[in-house]
Amino acid sequence: MNPKHIILTLLIMLCPIGMTAQSTITRHKPKPAVTKPKPAAKPKAKHKPAPRRNSTHHSGSTSSTSGPNSTSSTSSISSTSSTSSTNSLSAELNKLINNMVYVPGGTFTMGATSEQGSEAESYEKPTHSVTLSSYYICKYEVTQALWRAVMGSNPSNFKDDNLPVEYVSWDDCQTFINRLNSYTGRNFRLPTEAEWEFAARGGNYSRHYKYSGSNYISDVAWYDGNSGNRTHPVGTKQANELGLYDMSGNVWEWCSDWYGSYSSYSQNDPTGPNSGSNRVLRGGGWYIIAGGCRSSYRGCRTPGDRYRDLGFRLVLSHL
């Protein structure tokens, strides 16, 4: 056998061994590790913003269920209500201005003058001379219609537009007056105690009555003898010499002054003590006896007090 045949025979004999070895190497080769992808983290839930409430809708309505005409309808109602309120305010303010009565300045004796009789109390004394500048005072007590037009509410116990507003404190009156002045551009205020008494006596036209406008209480006042335990519409009794109504009876009227003792000295445009714990009340009310409705009678309450017989009247230094 020549050398070529010998080499060929050896190669043929070795081939199966090589294939088997290759197969063994392949079977035992470690499989590559399979890495499973981690599931993506779930996104955190975001809080949904609450739907904005349309200011023209009631709290029960939502924009998703409202028809195309809902907003315009509600806006129309709101507009009508606003117009009505504006008209009411304008009408009441016009009435107020028209009802302001001019009180020419003058000098009078303040306190327990002779016509006040034996009912006069010690705190109405001593009498003293007071000189006042001219001013304007409303012929009526502030009505519930005016209060509601300005404040948008009515605190009164006895409710009717033409009844005097009551259950208002001195502090409440200041809030009302500040708002009224912002609407009118004027300087309404409470009367001083001296201004109130001068007006109640009839000013320079005084006939020196015991009550405001008469010596007979029932002519001019709603008091405990005829009121039926309630307030009455303003201006339904006889007016006094200046044309002012209910200066005696119906509701007590707040004055601007702190309450204090009188002195015998003459005074010009007095405004009362600089401080105190009570504010002055004047005029008497529907529940009080006749003596408490006299023109010189004085009462007082703390500025925060509210009662069913507490109201007020407005004054202007200048129109």
Coordinates of N, CA and C in Angstrom, one line a residue, residues 58-168:
H58 N -76.0 77.0 40.6 CA -76.2 76.6 42.0 C -75.2 75.4 42.3
S59 N -75.0 75.1 43.5 CA -74.0 74.1 43.9 C -74.3 72.7 43.3
G60 N -75.5 72.5 43.0 CA -75.9 71.1 42.5 C -75.7 70.9 41.0
S61 N -75.4 72.0 40.3 CA -75.2 71.9 38.9 C -73.8 71.7 38.5
T62 N -73.5 71.0 37.3 CA -72.2 70.9 36.8 C -72.2 71.2 35.3
S63 N -71.0 71.6 34.8 CA -70.9 72.0 33.4 C -71.2 70.9 32.5
S64 N -70.9 69.6 32.9 CA -71.0 68.5 31.9 C -72.5 68.2 31.7
T65 N -73.4 68.5 32.6 CA -74.8 68.2 32.4 C -75.6 69.4 32.1
S66 N -75.0 70.6 32.1 CA -75.8 71.8 31.8 C -75.9 71.9 30.3
G67 N -77.1 72.3 29.9 CA -77.3 72.5 28.5 C -76.7 73.9 28.1
P68 N -76.7 74.1 26.8 CA -76.0 75.4 26.3 C -76.7 76.6 26.8
N69 N -78.0 76.6 27.2 CA -78.7 77.8 27.6 C -78.6 77.9 29.2
S70 N -78.1 77.0 29.9 CA -78.1 77.0 31.3 C -77.4 78.2 31.9
T71 N -76.2 78.5 31.5 CA -75.4 79.6 32.0 C -76.1 80.9 31.7
S72 N -76.6 81.1 30.5 CA -77.2 82.3 30.1 C -78.5 82.6 30.9
S73 N -79.2 81.5 31.2 CA -80.5 81.6 31.9 C -80.2 82.0 33.4
T74 N -79.2 81.3 34.0 CA -78.8 81.7 35.4 C -78.3 83.1 35.4
S75 N -77.4 83.5 34.5 CA -76.9 84.8 34.4 C -78.0 85.8 34.3
S76 N -79.0 85.5 33.5 CA -80.1 86.4 33.4 C -80.8 86.7 34.7
I77 N -81.0 85.5 35.4 CA -81.7 85.7 36.7 C -80.9 86.5 37.7
S78 N -79.5 86.2 37.7 CA -78.6 86.9 38.5 C -78.6 88.4 38.2
S79 N -78.6 88.7 36.9 CA -78.6 90.1 36.4 C -79.9 90.8 36.8
T80 N -81.0 90.1 36.7 CA -82.3 90.7 37.0 C -82.3 91.0 38.5
S81 N -81.8 90.0 39.3 CA -81.8 90.3 40.8 C -80.9 91.4 41.1
S82 N -79.8 91.5 40.5 CA -78.8 92.6 40.7 C -79.4 93.9 40.4
T83 N -80.1 94.0 39.2 CA -80.8 95.2 38.8 C -81.9 95.6 39.7
S84 N -82.6 94.6 40.2 CA -83.7 94.9 41.2 C -83.1 95.5 42.4
S85 N -82.0 94.9 42.9 CA -81.4 95.4 44.2 C -80.9 96.8 44.0
T86 N -80.3 97.1 42.8 CA -79.7 98.4 42.5 C -80.8 99.4 42.5
N87 N -82.0 99.1 41.8 CA -83.1 100.0 41.7 C -83.7 100.3 43.1
S88 N -83.8 99.2 43.9 CA -84.3 99.4 45.3 C -83.4 100.3 46.1
L89 N -82.1 100.1 46.0 CA -81.1 100.9 46.7 C -81.3 102.4 46.3
S90 N -81.3 102.6 45.0 CA -81.4 103.9 44.4 C -82.7 104.6 44.9
A91 N -83.8 103.9 44.9 CA -85.1 104.5 45.3 C -85.1 104.8 46.8
E92 N -84.5 104.0 47.6 CA -84.4 104.2 49.1 C -83.5 105.4 49.4
L93 N -82.4 105.5 48.6 CA -81.5 106.6 48.9 C -82.1 108.0 48.5
N94 N -82.9 107.9 47.4 CA -83.6 109.2 47.0 C -84.6 109.6 48.0
K95 N -85.3 108.6 48.6 CA -86.3 108.9 49.6 C -85.6 109.5 50.8
L96 N -84.5 108.9 51.2 CA -83.7 109.4 52.4 C -83.3 110.8 52.2
I97 N -82.7 111.2 51.1 CA -82.3 112.5 50.8 C -83.5 113.5 50.9
N98 N -84.6 113.1 50.2 CA -85.8 113.9 50.2 C -86.4 114.1 51.6
N99 N -86.2 113.2 52.5 CA -86.8 113.3 53.8 C -85.9 113.9 54.9
M100 N -84.7 114.5 54.4 CA -83.9 115.2 55.4 C -84.4 116.6 55.6
V101 N -84.6 116.9 56.9 CA -85.3 118.2 57.3 C -84.2 119.1 57.8
Y102 N -84.2 120.3 57.3 CA -83.2 121.3 57.7 C -83.6 121.9 59.1
V103 N -82.6 121.9 60.0 CA -82.8 122.4 61.4 C -81.8 123.6 61.5
P104 N -82.4 124.8 61.5 CA -81.6 126.0 61.6 C -80.9 126.0 63.0
G105 N -79.7 126.4 63.0 CA -78.9 126.5 64.3 C -79.6 127.4 65.3
G106 N -79.3 127.2 66.6 CA -79.9 128.1 67.6 C -79.4 127.7 69.0
T107 N -80.0 128.3 70.0 CA -79.6 128.1 71.4 C -80.9 127.7 72.1
F108 N -80.7 126.7 73.0 CA -81.8 126.2 73.8 C -81.3 125.7 75.1
T109 N -82.3 125.5 76.0 CA -82.0 125.0 77.3 C -82.2 123.5 77.3
M110 N -81.1 122.7 77.6 CA -81.1 121.3 77.5 C -81.3 120.7 78.9
G111 N -82.1 119.6 79.0 CA -82.3 119.0 80.3 C -83.7 119.1 80.8
A112 N -83.8 119.0 82.2 CA -85.1 118.9 82.8 C -85.8 120.3 83.0
T113 N -86.2 120.9 81.9 CA -86.9 122.2 81.9 C -88.3 122.0 82.6
S114 N -89.0 123.1 82.9 CA -90.2 123.1 83.7 C -91.3 122.2 83.1
E115 N -91.5 122.2 81.8 CA -92.6 121.4 81.3 C -92.4 119.9 81.4
Q116 N -91.2 119.5 81.8 CA -90.9 118.1 82.0 C -91.5 117.6 83.3
G117 N -91.8 118.5 84.2 CA -92.5 118.2 85.4 C -91.8 117.4 86.4
S118 N -92.6 116.8 87.3 CA -92.0 116.0 88.4 C -91.4 114.7 88.0
E119 N -91.7 114.3 86.8 CA -91.1 113.0 86.3 C -89.7 113.1 85.9
A120 N -89.1 114.3 85.8 CA -87.7 114.5 85.4 C -86.8 113.8 86.4
E121 N -85.8 113.1 85.9 CA -84.9 112.4 86.7 C -83.6 113.2 87.0
S122 N -82.9 112.8 88.0 CA -81.7 113.5 88.4 C -80.6 113.6 87.3
Y123 N -80.6 112.5 86.5 CA -79.6 112.5 85.4 C -80.0 113.4 84.2
E124 N -81.1 114.0 84.3 CA -81.5 115.0 83.3 C -81.1 116.4 83.7
K125 N -80.4 116.5 84.8 CA -80.0 117.8 85.4 C -78.5 117.9 85.6
P126 N -78.0 119.1 85.7 CA -78.7 120.4 85.7 C -79.0 120.8 84.3
T127 N -80.0 121.7 84.1 CA -80.2 122.2 82.8 C -79.0 123.1 82.4
H128 N -78.8 123.3 81.2 CA -77.7 124.0 80.7 C -77.9 124.6 79.3
S129 N -77.3 125.7 78.9 CA -77.5 126.3 77.7 C -76.6 125.7 76.6
V130 N -77.2 125.3 75.5 CA -76.5 124.7 74.4 C -76.7 125.5 73.1
T131 N -75.7 125.8 72.4 CA -75.8 126.5 71.1 C -75.3 125.5 70.0
L132 N -76.2 125.3 69.0 CA -75.9 124.3 67.9 C -75.8 125.0 66.5
S133 N -74.9 124.5 65.7 CA -74.9 124.9 64.3 C -76.0 124.2 63.6
S134 N -76.3 124.7 62.4 CA -77.4 124.1 61.6 C -77.0 122.7 61.1
Y135 N -78.0 121.9 60.9 CA -77.8 120.5 60.4 C -79.1 120.0 59.8
Y136 N -79.1 118.8 59.3 CA -80.2 118.1 58.7 C -80.5 116.8 59.5
I137 N -81.8 116.6 59.7 CA -82.1 115.3 60.4 C -83.3 114.7 59.6
C138 N -83.3 113.4 59.6 CA -84.3 112.7 58.8 C -85.7 112.7 59.6
K139 N -86.7 113.0 58.8 CA -88.0 113.1 59.5 C -88.5 111.7 60.0
Y140 N -87.9 110.6 59.6 CA -88.4 109.3 60.0 C -87.2 108.5 60.6
E141 N -87.5 107.6 61.5 CA -86.5 106.6 61.9 C -86.1 105.8 60.7
V142 N -84.9 105.2 60.7 CA -84.5 104.4 59.6 C -85.4 103.2 59.5
T143 N -85.9 103.0 58.3 CA -86.9 101.9 58.0 C -86.1 100.6 57.7
Q144 N -86.9 99.5 57.8 CA -86.3 98.2 57.4 C -86.0 98.2 55.9
A145 N -86.8 98.9 55.1 CA -86.6 98.9 53.6 C -85.2 99.6 53.3
L146 N -84.9 100.7 54.0 CA -83.6 101.3 53.8 C -82.5 100.4 54.3
W147 N -82.6 99.9 55.5 CA -81.6 99.0 56.0 C -81.3 97.8 55.1
R148 N -82.3 97.2 54.6 CA -82.1 96.0 53.7 C -81.5 96.4 52.4
A149 N -81.9 97.6 51.8 CA -81.4 98.0 50.6 C -79.9 98.3 50.7
V150 N -79.4 98.8 51.8 CA -78.0 99.1 52.1 C -77.2 97.8 52.5
M151 N -77.8 97.0 53.4 CA -77.1 95.9 54.0 C -77.4 94.6 53.4
G152 N -78.5 94.4 52.7 CA -78.8 93.2 52.1 C -79.4 92.2 53.1
S153 N -79.8 92.6 54.3 CA -80.4 91.8 55.3 C -81.3 92.6 56.2
N154 N -82.1 91.9 57.0 CA -83.0 92.6 57.9 C -83.0 91.9 59.3
P155 N -82.4 92.5 60.3 CA -82.3 91.9 61.6 C -83.5 92.0 62.5
S156 N -84.5 92.8 62.0 CA -85.6 93.2 62.9 C -86.5 92.0 63.4
N157 N -87.0 92.1 64.5 CA -88.0 91.1 65.1 C -89.4 91.3 64.4
F158 N -89.9 92.5 64.4 CA -91.1 92.8 63.7 C -90.9 93.3 62.3
K159 N -91.2 92.5 61.3 CA -90.8 92.7 60.0 C -91.8 93.3 59.1
D160 N -91.5 94.4 58.5 CA -92.2 95.1 57.4 C -91.4 96.3 56.9
D161 N -91.5 96.6 55.6 CA -90.7 97.6 55.0 C -90.8 98.9 55.7
N162 N -92.0 99.3 56.1 CA -92.3 100.6 56.7 C -92.1 100.7 58.2
L163 N -91.8 99.6 58.8 CA -91.5 99.6 60.2 C -90.1 100.1 60.5
P164 N -89.8 100.7 61.6 CA -88.4 101.1 61.9 C -87.6 99.8 62.0
V165 N -86.4 99.9 61.6 CA -85.4 98.8 61.8 C -85.1 98.8 63.3
E166 N -85.1 97.6 63.9 CA -84.7 97.4 65.3 C -83.8 96.2 65.4
Y167 N -83.5 95.9 66.6 CA -82.5 94.9 67.0 C -81.1 95.2 66.3
V168 N -80.8 96.5 66.3 CA -79.5 96.9 65.8 C -78.7 97.6 66.9

